[in-house]
Amino acid sequence: MDLGIKGKTAIVCAASKGLGRGCAEALAEAGVNLVINARTEGPLEEAASAIRDRHGVEVTAVACDITTEEGRAKVLAACDAPDILVNNAGGPPPGLWSDWERDDFIKALDANMLTPIMLMKAVMPGMMERGWGRIVNVTSQSVKAPIPVLGLSNSARAGLTGYVAGTSRQVAPQGVVINNLLPGIHDTDRALSLDTAAAAQQKVSLDDARKAREATIPARRYGTTAEFGATCAFLCSQYAGFIVGQNILLDGGATNATL
Ligand code: NAP
């Protein structure tokens, strides 16, 4: 399917691996030129070169921490007029409500709420002027149903979701479309680290921890980064202009809800 976005330019944050990489690959397959970001230079450059070779698009790699003001400025300087923005960053650590102090919340809010908000604020005026823009925020299924060990994530992502609900309706008249993608468990390093923590806590093997989690998902497996990326690319396509301010769950049916 031709997504109608060939030749456009996208910033994809936190994209050397995992879900961000899946989004970058799918946008590149649709002919979109990319500015991709991650903190570690080696894997980021490798990702950029693999994407260039596979899809023949321009890929600029910007190694920096997207959760800092300096990092965001570097990424924005590499791309002065993006048509597409995919907001993503590492998730907060697991724990219990009793573990976290104010500083832990500030870190989580900075990374998973204020970073995407600041990037949206920076790119939206240009998109509105040009009359076209697509923004996808990678959040989490925890927005629909809280995950007990991820209280920091539950809190920060709920804040971002509230911001998007209001803001998406304010920029839609100028052709800027913002939506959130809510991953359930996907096969990435993040899933591995959460399973490792669960295995240690429950005193079971990593394999058993994963099998136990798979059993809770109606699809009986973890999602793939390719599936996630394809959904992101569709939300960035010409065909997604009437999908405004939505929270789209990709969780293999794990969240047991009618709506
Ligand atoms: P991942 O496999 O660990 O990949 C994370 C990617 O982000 C890497 O490229 C990493 O590279 C980069 N990154 C991390 N922190 C960054 C920062 N501060 N600045 C720039 N780049 C950064 O993680 P993932 O599974 O794709 O998860 C992505 C997001 O989705 C996270 O917020 C996670 O909590 C959320 N999520 C994931 C799942 C899941 O099942 N995988 C489910 C729900 C929600 P560097 O380390 O080199 O920076």
PDB file of C-alpha atoms and ligand atoms in Angstrom:
ATOM      1  CA  MET A   1       0.000   0.000   0.000  1.00  0.00           C
ATOM      2  CA  ASP A   2       1.370   3.428  -0.966  1.00  0.00           C
ATOM      3  CA  LEU A   3       1.021   5.552   2.178  1.00  0.00           C
ATOM      4  CA  GLY A   4       1.332   8.779   0.175  1.00  0.00           C
ATOM      5  CA  ILE A   5       4.198  10.186   2.263  1.00  0.00           C
ATOM      6  CA  LYS A   6       7.177   9.475  -0.013  1.00  0.00           C
ATOM      7  CA  GLY A   7       9.718  12.330   0.167  1.00  0.00           C
ATOM      8  CA  LYS A   8       8.464  13.669   3.494  1.00  0.00           C
ATOM      9  CA  THR A   9      10.818  14.058   6.468  1.00  0.00           C
ATOM     10  CA  ALA A  10      10.397  12.513   9.911  1.00  0.00           C
ATOM     11  CA  ILE A  11      12.107  12.856  13.269  1.00  0.00           C
ATOM     12  CA  VAL A  12      11.999   9.507  15.055  1.00  0.00           C
ATOM     13  CA  CYS A  13      13.250   9.684  18.645  1.00  0.00           C
ATOM     14  CA  ALA A  14      14.856   6.764  20.497  1.00  0.00           C
ATOM     15  CA  ALA A  15      15.106   4.756  17.296  1.00  0.00           C
ATOM     16  CA  SER A  16      18.297   2.658  17.233  1.00  0.00           C
ATOM     17  CA  LYS A  17      16.423  -0.344  18.643  1.00  0.00           C
ATOM     18  CA  GLY A  18      13.022  -1.614  19.688  1.00  0.00           C
ATOM     19  CA  LEU A  19       9.755   0.143  18.929  1.00  0.00           C
ATOM     20  CA  GLY A  20      11.381   3.377  17.709  1.00  0.00           C
ATOM     21  CA  ARG A  21      13.497   1.373  15.259  1.00  0.00           C
ATOM     22  CA  GLY A  22      10.353  -0.401  14.045  1.00  0.00           C
ATOM     23  CA  CYS A  23       8.740   3.005  13.370  1.00  0.00           C
ATOM     24  CA  ALA A  24      11.863   4.277  11.570  1.00  0.00           C
ATOM     25  CA  GLU A  25      12.032   1.164   9.348  1.00  0.00           C
ATOM     26  CA  ALA A  26       8.357   1.360   8.384  1.00  0.00           C
ATOM     27  CA  LEU A  27       8.521   5.100   7.599  1.00  0.00           C
ATOM     28  CA  ALA A  28      11.668   4.537   5.521  1.00  0.00           C
ATOM     29  CA  GLU A  29       9.884   1.746   3.640  1.00  0.00           C
ATOM     30  CA  ALA A  30       7.195   4.330   2.814  1.00  0.00           C
ATOM     31  CA  GLY A  31       9.899   6.574   1.321  1.00  0.00           C
ATOM     32  CA  VAL A  32      10.248   9.012   4.231  1.00  0.00           C
ATOM     33  CA  ASN A  33      13.658  10.625   4.911  1.00  0.00           C
ATOM     34  CA  LEU A  34      14.666  10.334   8.545  1.00  0.00           C
ATOM     35  CA  VAL A  35      16.415  12.022  11.417  1.00  0.00           C
ATOM     36  CA  ILE A  36      16.857   9.279  13.999  1.00  0.00           C
ATOM     37  CA  ASN A  37      18.099   9.578  17.538  1.00  0.00           C
ATOM     38  CA  ALA A  38      19.436   7.486  20.434  1.00  0.00           C
ATOM     39  CA  ARG A  39      22.088   8.098  23.111  1.00  0.00           C
ATOM     40  CA  THR A  40      24.666   5.502  22.064  1.00  0.00           C
ATOM     41  CA  GLU A  41      26.471   6.452  18.868  1.00  0.00           C
ATOM     42  CA  GLY A  42      27.625   2.995  17.612  1.00  0.00           C
ATOM     43  CA  PRO A  43      24.253   1.212  17.444  1.00  0.00           C
ATOM     44  CA  LEU A  44      22.604   4.425  16.180  1.00  0.00           C
ATOM     45  CA  GLU A  45      25.052   4.742  13.259  1.00  0.00           C
ATOM     46  CA  GLU A  46      24.595   1.029  12.496  1.00  0.00           C
ATOM     47  CA  ALA A  47      20.821   1.493  12.435  1.00  0.00           C
ATOM     48  CA  ALA A  48      21.115   4.548  10.172  1.00  0.00           C
ATOM     49  CA  SER A  49      23.336   2.731   7.708  1.00  0.00           C
ATOM     50  CA  ALA A  50      21.122  -0.404   7.668  1.00  0.00           C
ATOM     51  CA  ILE A  51      17.994   1.702   7.028  1.00  0.00           C
ATOM     52  CA  ARG A  52      19.740   3.679   4.237  1.00  0.00           C
ATOM     53  CA  ASP A  53      20.912   0.468   2.547  1.00  0.00           C
ATOM     54  CA  ARG A  54      17.553  -1.270   2.840  1.00  0.00           C
ATOM     55  CA  HIS A  55      15.231   1.564   1.807  1.00  0.00           C
ATOM     56  CA  GLY A  56      17.348   4.113  -0.092  1.00  0.00           C
ATOM     57  CA  VAL A  57      16.169   7.110   1.940  1.00  0.00           C
ATOM     58  CA  GLU A  58      18.269   9.831   3.590  1.00  0.00           C
ATOM     59  CA  VAL A  59      18.981   9.074   7.247  1.00  0.00           C
ATOM     60  CA  THR A  60      20.682  11.523   9.623  1.00  0.00           C
ATOM     61  CA  ALA A  61      21.753  10.098  12.994  1.00  0.00           C
ATOM     62  CA  VAL A  62      21.845  12.413  16.015  1.00  0.00           C
ATOM     63  CA  ALA A  63      23.356  10.802  19.119  1.00  0.00           C
ATOM     64  CA  CYS A  64      22.045  12.511  22.257  1.00  0.00           C
ATOM     65  CA  ASP A  65      19.723  12.139  25.209  1.00  0.00           C
ATOM     66  CA  ILE A  66      16.326  13.293  23.955  1.00  0.00           C
ATOM     67  CA  THR A  67      15.128  13.886  27.519  1.00  0.00           C
ATOM     68  CA  THR A  68      17.506  16.850  27.908  1.00  0.00           C
ATOM     69  CA  GLU A  69      16.998  20.344  26.552  1.00  0.00           C
ATOM     70  CA  GLU A  70      20.393  20.161  24.848  1.00  0.00           C
ATOM     71  CA  GLY A  71      19.532  16.829  23.209  1.00  0.00           C
ATOM     72  CA  ARG A  72      16.211  18.110  21.884  1.00  0.00           C
ATOM     73  CA  ALA A  73      17.933  21.217  20.479  1.00  0.00           C
ATOM     74  CA  LYS A  74      20.453  18.993  18.625  1.00  0.00           C
ATOM     75  CA  VAL A  75      17.731  16.872  17.059  1.00  0.00           C
ATOM     76  CA  LEU A  76      15.654  19.905  16.048  1.00  0.00           C
ATOM     77  CA  ALA A  77      18.743  21.589  14.565  1.00  0.00           C
ATOM     78  CA  ALA A  78      19.225  18.548  12.295  1.00  0.00           C
ATOM     79  CA  CYS A  79      15.712  18.913  10.894  1.00  0.00           C
ATOM     80  CA  ASP A  80      14.261  22.399  10.620  1.00  0.00           C
ATOM     81  CA  ALA A  81      10.960  21.483   8.940  1.00  0.00           C
ATOM     82  CA  PRO A  82       9.823  17.966   9.869  1.00  0.00           C
ATOM     83  CA  ASP A  83       6.531  16.720   8.422  1.00  0.00           C
ATOM     84  CA  ILE A  84       6.370  13.858  10.910  1.00  0.00           C
ATOM     85  CA  LEU A  85       7.433  13.485  14.548  1.00  0.00           C
ATOM     86  CA  VAL A  86       7.532  10.187  16.413  1.00  0.00           C
ATOM     87  CA  ASN A  87       8.036  10.785  20.121  1.00  0.00           C
ATOM     88  CA  ASN A  88       9.696   7.996  22.057  1.00  0.00           C
ATOM     89  CA  ALA A  89      12.206   7.549  24.899  1.00  0.00           C
ATOM     90  CA  GLY A  90      13.232   4.858  27.362  1.00  0.00           C
ATOM     91  CA  GLY A  91      10.615   3.967  29.967  1.00  0.00           C
ATOM     92  CA  PRO A  92      10.959   4.550  33.730  1.00  0.00           C
ATOM     93  CA  PRO A  93      12.234   1.736  35.987  1.00  0.00           C
ATOM     94  CA  PRO A  94       9.819  -0.669  37.704  1.00  0.00           C
ATOM     95  CA  GLY A  95       9.166  -0.522  41.444  1.00  0.00           C
ATOM     96  CA  LEU A  96       6.436   0.103  44.001  1.00  0.00           C
ATOM     97  CA  TRP A  97       4.534   3.223  44.994  1.00  0.00           C
ATOM     98  CA  SER A  98       6.447   3.245  48.271  1.00  0.00           C
ATOM     99  CA  ASP A  99       9.854   3.377  46.489  1.00  0.00           C
ATOM    100  CA  TRP A 100       9.566   6.699  44.711  1.00  0.00           C
ATOM    101  CA  GLU A 101      10.417  10.203  45.875  1.00  0.00           C
ATOM    102  CA  ARG A 102       9.729  13.508  44.162  1.00  0.00           C
ATOM    103  CA  ASP A 103      12.947  13.334  42.117  1.00  0.00           C
ATOM    104  CA  ASP A 104      11.956   9.955  40.657  1.00  0.00           C
ATOM    105  CA  PHE A 105       8.668  11.446  39.470  1.00  0.00           C
ATOM    106  CA  ILE A 106      10.408  14.514  38.050  1.00  0.00           C
ATOM    107  CA  LYS A 107      12.709  12.241  35.995  1.00  0.00           C
ATOM    108  CA  ALA A 108       9.772  10.196  34.682  1.00  0.00           C
ATOM    109  CA  LEU A 109       7.733  13.313  33.889  1.00  0.00           C
ATOM    110  CA  ASP A 110      10.708  14.855  32.099  1.00  0.00           C
ATOM    111  CA  ALA A 111      11.316  11.777  29.955  1.00  0.00           C
ATOM    112  CA  ASN A 112       7.833  10.511  29.191  1.00  0.00           C
ATOM    113  CA  MET A 113       5.626  13.609  29.439  1.00  0.00           C
ATOM    114  CA  LEU A 114       7.551  16.881  29.092  1.00  0.00           C
ATOM    115  CA  THR A 115      10.034  15.726  26.423  1.00  0.00           C
ATOM    116  CA  PRO A 116       7.301  14.821  23.896  1.00  0.00           C
ATOM    117  CA  ILE A 117       5.341  17.957  24.835  1.00  0.00           C
ATOM    118  CA  MET A 118       8.357  20.218  24.238  1.00  0.00           C
ATOM    119  CA  LEU A 119       9.127  18.554  20.896  1.00  0.00           C
ATOM    120  CA  MET A 120       5.508  18.920  19.785  1.00  0.00           C
ATOM    121  CA  LYS A 121       5.543  22.585  20.810  1.00  0.00           C
ATOM    122  CA  ALA A 122       8.698  23.111  18.729  1.00  0.00           C
ATOM    123  CA  VAL A 123       7.525  21.452  15.504  1.00  0.00           C
ATOM    124  CA  MET A 124       3.804  22.239  15.433  1.00  0.00           C
ATOM    125  CA  PRO A 125       3.968  25.916  14.378  1.00  0.00           C
ATOM    126  CA  GLY A 126       5.863  24.967  11.155  1.00  0.00           C
ATOM    127  CA  MET A 127       3.522  22.049  10.453  1.00  0.00           C
ATOM    128  CA  MET A 128       0.490  24.318  10.930  1.00  0.00           C
ATOM    129  CA  GLU A 129       1.958  26.948   8.620  1.00  0.00           C
ATOM    130  CA  ARG A 130       2.567  24.299   5.949  1.00  0.00           C
ATOM    131  CA  GLY A 131      -0.917  22.831   6.559  1.00  0.00           C
ATOM    132  CA  TRP A 132       0.248  19.239   7.118  1.00  0.00           C
ATOM    133  CA  GLY A 133       1.790  17.301   9.977  1.00  0.00           C
ATOM    134  CA  ARG A 134       1.665  13.911  11.690  1.00  0.00           C
ATOM    135  CA  ILE A 135       2.713  13.248  15.280  1.00  0.00           C
ATOM    136  CA  VAL A 136       2.718   9.855  16.965  1.00  0.00           C
ATOM    137  CA  ASN A 137       3.559   9.491  20.646  1.00  0.00           C
ATOM    138  CA  VAL A 138       4.688   6.087  21.867  1.00  0.00           C
ATOM    139  CA  THR A 139       3.014   5.704  25.267  1.00  0.00           C
ATOM    140  CA  SER A 140       1.888   2.421  26.839  1.00  0.00           C
ATOM    141  CA  GLN A 141      -1.069   0.132  27.542  1.00  0.00           C
ATOM    142  CA  SER A 142      -0.626   1.396  31.108  1.00  0.00           C
ATOM    143  CA  VAL A 143      -2.607   4.465  30.032  1.00  0.00           C
ATOM    144  CA  LYS A 144      -5.738   2.290  29.672  1.00  0.00           C
ATOM    145  CA  ALA A 145      -5.053  -0.110  32.525  1.00  0.00           C
ATOM    146  CA  PRO A 146      -2.334   0.636  35.108  1.00  0.00           C
ATOM    147  CA  ILE A 147       0.570  -1.796  35.402  1.00  0.00           C
ATOM    148  CA  PRO A 148       1.274  -2.258  39.146  1.00  0.00           C
ATOM    149  CA  VAL A 149       5.089  -2.251  38.900  1.00  0.00           C
ATOM    150  CA  LEU A 150       5.186   0.717  36.514  1.00  0.00           C
ATOM    151  CA  GLY A 151       3.661   3.481  38.620  1.00  0.00           C
ATOM    152  CA  LEU A 152       6.101   6.070  37.280  1.00  0.00           C
ATOM    153  CA  SER A 153       5.115   5.189  33.716  1.00  0.00           C
ATOM    154  CA  ASN A 154       1.372   5.074  34.581  1.00  0.00           C
ATOM    155  CA  SER A 155       1.635   8.608  35.970  1.00  0.00           C
ATOM    156  CA  ALA A 156       3.824  10.328  33.365  1.00  0.00           C
ATOM    157  CA  ARG A 157       2.046   8.826  30.371  1.00  0.00           C
ATOM    158  CA  ALA A 158      -1.368   9.740  31.739  1.00  0.00           C
ATOM    159  CA  GLY A 159      -0.179  13.368  31.827  1.00  0.00           C
ATOM    160  CA  LEU A 160       0.934  13.228  28.191  1.00  0.00           C
ATOM    161  CA  THR A 161      -2.363  11.604  27.206  1.00  0.00           C
ATOM    162  CA  GLY A 162      -4.318  14.466  28.750  1.00  0.00           C
ATOM    163  CA  TYR A 163      -2.187  17.023  26.901  1.00  0.00           C
ATOM    164  CA  VAL A 164      -2.687  15.246  23.566  1.00  0.00           C
ATOM    165  CA  ALA A 165      -6.445  14.927  24.088  1.00  0.00           C
ATOM    166  CA  GLY A 166      -6.779  18.690  24.254  1.00  0.00           C
ATOM    167  CA  THR A 167      -3.997  19.827  21.937  1.00  0.00           C
ATOM    168  CA  SER A 168      -4.798  17.436  19.070  1.00  0.00           C
ATOM    169  CA  ARG A 169      -8.204  19.130  18.698  1.00  0.00           C
ATOM    170  CA  GLN A 170      -6.589  22.568  18.643  1.00  0.00           C
ATOM    171  CA  VAL A 171      -4.128  21.844  15.820  1.00  0.00           C
ATOM    172  CA  ALA A 172      -6.305  19.568  13.661  1.00  0.00           C
ATOM    173  CA  PRO A 173      -7.908  22.517  11.797  1.00  0.00           C
ATOM    174  CA  GLN A 174      -4.438  23.318  10.375  1.00  0.00           C
ATOM    175  CA  GLY A 175      -3.856  19.745   9.160  1.00  0.00           C
ATOM    176  CA  VAL A 176      -1.730  18.572  12.090  1.00  0.00           C
ATOM    177  CA  VAL A 177      -2.776  15.161  13.348  1.00  0.00           C
ATOM    178  CA  ILE A 178      -1.619  13.843  16.735  1.00  0.00           C
ATOM    179  CA  ASN A 179      -2.292  10.330  18.011  1.00  0.00           C
ATOM    180  CA  ASN A 180      -0.837   8.017  20.646  1.00  0.00           C
ATOM    181  CA  LEU A 181       0.216   4.407  20.126  1.00  0.00           C
ATOM    182  CA  LEU A 182      -0.122   2.253  23.234  1.00  0.00           C
ATOM    183  CA  PRO A 183       2.155  -0.799  23.159  1.00  0.00           C
ATOM    184  CA  GLY A 184       1.375  -3.854  25.197  1.00  0.00           C
ATOM    185  CA  ILE A 185       4.297  -6.212  25.568  1.00  0.00           C
ATOM    186  CA  HIS A 186       6.578  -6.285  22.513  1.00  0.00           C
ATOM    187  CA  ASP A 187       9.704  -8.284  21.869  1.00  0.00           C
ATOM    188  CA  THR A 188      12.401  -5.680  22.647  1.00  0.00           C
ATOM    189  CA  ASP A 189      15.242  -5.109  25.129  1.00  0.00           C
ATOM    190  CA  ARG A 190      12.761  -3.292  27.379  1.00  0.00           C
ATOM    191  CA  ALA A 191      10.580  -6.432  27.549  1.00  0.00           C
ATOM    192  CA  LEU A 192      13.671  -8.510  28.320  1.00  0.00           C
ATOM    193  CA  SER A 193      14.636  -6.225  31.194  1.00  0.00           C
ATOM    194  CA  LEU A 194      11.089  -6.236  32.627  1.00  0.00           C
ATOM    195  CA  ASP A 195      10.960 -10.058  32.351  1.00  0.00           C
ATOM    196  CA  THR A 196      14.380 -10.307  34.023  1.00  0.00           C
ATOM    197  CA  ALA A 197      13.110  -8.195  36.938  1.00  0.00           C
ATOM    198  CA  ALA A 198       9.917 -10.294  37.176  1.00  0.00           C
ATOM    199  CA  ALA A 199      11.925 -13.552  37.119  1.00  0.00           C
ATOM    200  CA  ALA A 200      14.160 -12.346  39.948  1.00  0.00           C
ATOM    201  CA  GLN A 201      11.199 -11.136  42.002  1.00  0.00           C
ATOM    202  CA  GLN A 202       9.165 -14.330  41.503  1.00  0.00           C
ATOM    203  CA  LYS A 203      12.266 -16.574  41.783  1.00  0.00           C
ATOM    204  CA  VAL A 204      11.572 -18.306  38.457  1.00  0.00           C
ATOM    205  CA  SER A 205      13.629 -18.653  35.253  1.00  0.00           C
ATOM    206  CA  LEU A 206      13.542 -15.944  32.594  1.00  0.00           C
ATOM    207  CA  ASP A 207      11.912 -18.412  30.209  1.00  0.00           C
ATOM    208  CA  ASP A 208       9.174 -19.226  32.729  1.00  0.00           C
ATOM    209  CA  ALA A 209       8.587 -15.511  33.415  1.00  0.00           C
ATOM    210  CA  ARG A 210       8.108 -14.916  29.678  1.00  0.00           C
ATOM    211  CA  LYS A 211       5.838 -17.958  29.248  1.00  0.00           C
ATOM    212  CA  ALA A 212       3.701 -16.789  32.175  1.00  0.00           C
ATOM    213  CA  ARG A 213       3.340 -13.370  30.597  1.00  0.00           C
ATOM    214  CA  GLU A 214       2.550 -14.787  27.140  1.00  0.00           C
ATOM    215  CA  ALA A 215      -0.212 -16.858  28.718  1.00  0.00           C
ATOM    216  CA  THR A 216      -1.952 -13.630  29.848  1.00  0.00           C
ATOM    217  CA  ILE A 217      -2.158 -12.326  26.251  1.00  0.00           C
ATOM    218  CA  PRO A 218      -5.049 -13.573  24.077  1.00  0.00           C
ATOM    219  CA  ALA A 219      -2.684 -13.625  21.040  1.00  0.00           C
ATOM    220  CA  ARG A 220      -0.371 -15.844  23.184  1.00  0.00           C
ATOM    221  CA  ARG A 221       2.786 -14.040  22.041  1.00  0.00           C
ATOM    222  CA  TYR A 222       4.640 -10.758  22.255  1.00  0.00           C
ATOM    223  CA  GLY A 223       4.131  -8.132  19.551  1.00  0.00           C
ATOM    224  CA  THR A 224       6.842  -7.466  16.966  1.00  0.00           C
ATOM    225  CA  THR A 225       8.555  -4.171  16.225  1.00  0.00           C
ATOM    226  CA  ALA A 226       7.529  -4.586  12.557  1.00  0.00           C
ATOM    227  CA  GLU A 227       3.828  -4.723  13.507  1.00  0.00           C
ATOM    228  CA  PHE A 228       4.254  -1.708  15.734  1.00  0.00           C
ATOM    229  CA  GLY A 229       6.165   0.250  13.067  1.00  0.00           C
ATOM    230  CA  ALA A 230       3.583  -0.502  10.378  1.00  0.00           C
ATOM    231  CA  THR A 231       0.804   0.915  12.566  1.00  0.00           C
ATOM    232  CA  CYS A 232       2.895   4.002  13.272  1.00  0.00           C
ATOM    233  CA  ALA A 233       3.568   4.527   9.543  1.00  0.00           C
ATOM    234  CA  PHE A 234      -0.156   4.235   8.808  1.00  0.00           C
ATOM    235  CA  LEU A 235      -0.908   6.901  11.447  1.00  0.00           C
ATOM    236  CA  CYS A 236       1.652   9.108   9.659  1.00  0.00           C
ATOM    237  CA  SER A 237       0.114   8.456   6.244  1.00  0.00           C
ATOM    238  CA  GLN A 238      -2.160  10.527   4.012  1.00  0.00           C
ATOM    239  CA  TYR A 239      -5.015   8.182   4.994  1.00  0.00           C
ATOM    240  CA  ALA A 240      -4.872   8.962   8.719  1.00  0.00           C
ATOM    241  CA  GLY A 241      -6.016  12.593   8.530  1.00  0.00           C
ATOM    242  CA  PHE A 242      -9.386  11.844  10.136  1.00  0.00           C
ATOM    243  CA  ILE A 243      -7.918   9.921  13.102  1.00  0.00           C
ATOM    244  CA  VAL A 244      -7.463  12.704  15.654  1.00  0.00           C
ATOM    245  CA  GLY A 245      -6.382  12.459  19.297  1.00  0.00           C
ATOM    246  CA  GLN A 246      -6.841   8.704  19.545  1.00  0.00           C
ATOM    247  CA  ASN A 247      -5.139   6.175  21.804  1.00  0.00           C
ATOM    248  CA  ILE A 248      -4.515   3.049  19.790  1.00  0.00           C
ATOM    249  CA  LEU A 249      -3.782  -0.085  21.748  1.00  0.00           C
ATOM    250  CA  LEU A 250      -1.444  -2.717  20.272  1.00  0.00           C
ATOM    251  CA  ASP A 251      -1.499  -5.421  22.918  1.00  0.00           C
ATOM    252  CA  GLY A 252      -2.662  -8.718  21.407  1.00  0.00           C
ATOM    253  CA  GLY A 253      -5.944  -8.308  23.307  1.00  0.00           C
ATOM    254  CA  ALA A 254      -4.279  -8.164  26.737  1.00  0.00           C
ATOM    255  CA  THR A 255      -6.363  -5.247  28.021  1.00  0.00           C
ATOM    256  CA  ASN A 256      -9.733  -6.807  28.796  1.00  0.00           C
ATOM    257  CA  ALA A 257     -12.098  -3.987  27.930  1.00  0.00           C
ATOM    258  CA  THR A 258     -15.070  -3.462  25.590  1.00  0.00           C
ATOM    259  CA  LEU A 259     -13.941   0.014  24.499  1.00  0.00           C
TER     260      LEU A 259
HETATM  261  P1  NAP B   1      14.226  -0.570  23.934  1.00  0.00           P
HETATM  262  O1  NAP B   1      14.131  -1.805  23.112  1.00  0.00           O
HETATM  263  O2  NAP B   1      14.992  -0.623  25.202  1.00  0.00           O
HETATM  264  O3  NAP B   1      14.794   0.581  22.970  1.00  0.00           O
HETATM  265  C1  NAP B   1      14.920   1.847  23.449  1.00  0.00           C
HETATM  266  C2  NAP B   1      15.516   2.733  22.363  1.00  0.00           C
HETATM  267  O4  NAP B   1      15.444   4.061  22.830  1.00  0.00           O
HETATM  268  C3  NAP B   1      16.973   2.467  22.077  1.00  0.00           C
HETATM  269  O5  NAP B   1      17.253   2.817  20.751  1.00  0.00           O
HETATM  270  C4  NAP B   1      17.667   3.421  23.044  1.00  0.00           C
HETATM  271  O6  NAP B   1      19.003   3.698  22.632  1.00  0.00           O
HETATM  272  C5  NAP B   1      16.747   4.626  22.921  1.00  0.00           C
HETATM  273  N1  NAP B   1      16.703   5.523  24.077  1.00  0.00           N
HETATM  274  C6  NAP B   1      16.406   5.192  25.361  1.00  0.00           C
HETATM  275  N2  NAP B   1      16.444   6.271  26.144  1.00  0.00           N
HETATM  276  C7  NAP B   1      16.755   7.315  25.340  1.00  0.00           C
HETATM  277  C8  NAP B   1      16.971   8.693  25.568  1.00  0.00           C
HETATM  278  N3  NAP B   1      16.862   9.220  26.784  1.00  0.00           N
HETATM  279  N4  NAP B   1      17.292   9.488  24.513  1.00  0.00           N
HETATM  280  C9  NAP B   1      17.412   8.978  23.279  1.00  0.00           C
HETATM  281  N5  NAP B   1      17.224   7.670  23.001  1.00  0.00           N
HETATM  282  C10 NAP B   1      16.919   6.855  24.026  1.00  0.00           C
HETATM  283  O7  NAP B   1      12.782  -0.036  24.374  1.00  0.00           O
HETATM  284  P2  NAP B   1      11.351  -0.298  23.675  1.00  0.00           P
HETATM  285  O8  NAP B   1      10.820  -1.595  24.140  1.00  0.00           O
HETATM  286  O9  NAP B   1      11.456  -0.031  22.245  1.00  0.00           O
HETATM  287  O10 NAP B   1      10.463   0.807  24.406  1.00  0.00           O
HETATM  288  C11 NAP B   1      10.265   2.094  23.877  1.00  0.00           C
HETATM  289  C12 NAP B   1       9.240   2.805  24.752  1.00  0.00           C
HETATM  290  O11 NAP B   1       8.011   2.078  24.732  1.00  0.00           O
HETATM  291  C13 NAP B   1       9.656   2.907  26.225  1.00  0.00           C
HETATM  292  O12 NAP B   1       9.237   4.134  26.754  1.00  0.00           O
HETATM  293  C14 NAP B   1       8.892   1.774  26.866  1.00  0.00           C
HETATM  294  O13 NAP B   1       8.641   2.007  28.228  1.00  0.00           O
HETATM  295  C15 NAP B   1       7.606   1.804  26.053  1.00  0.00           C
HETATM  296  N6  NAP B   1       6.904   0.517  26.118  1.00  0.00           N
HETATM  297  C16 NAP B   1       7.504  -0.608  25.661  1.00  0.00           C
HETATM  298  C17 NAP B   1       6.817  -1.809  25.756  1.00  0.00           C
HETATM  299  C18 NAP B   1       7.450  -3.095  25.280  1.00  0.00           C
HETATM  300  O14 NAP B   1       6.875  -4.141  25.482  1.00  0.00           O
HETATM  301  N7  NAP B   1       8.581  -3.087  24.630  1.00  0.00           N
HETATM  302  C19 NAP B   1       5.522  -1.853  26.286  1.00  0.00           C
HETATM  303  C20 NAP B   1       4.947  -0.666  26.731  1.00  0.00           C
HETATM  304  C21 NAP B   1       5.649   0.518  26.648  1.00  0.00           C
HETATM  305  P3  NAP B   1      20.112   4.211  23.705  1.00  0.00           P
HETATM  306  O15 NAP B   1      19.992   3.332  24.898  1.00  0.00           O
HETATM  307  O16 NAP B   1      21.392   4.122  22.964  1.00  0.00           O
HETATM  308  O17 NAP B   1      19.736   5.636  24.010  1.00  0.00           O
END
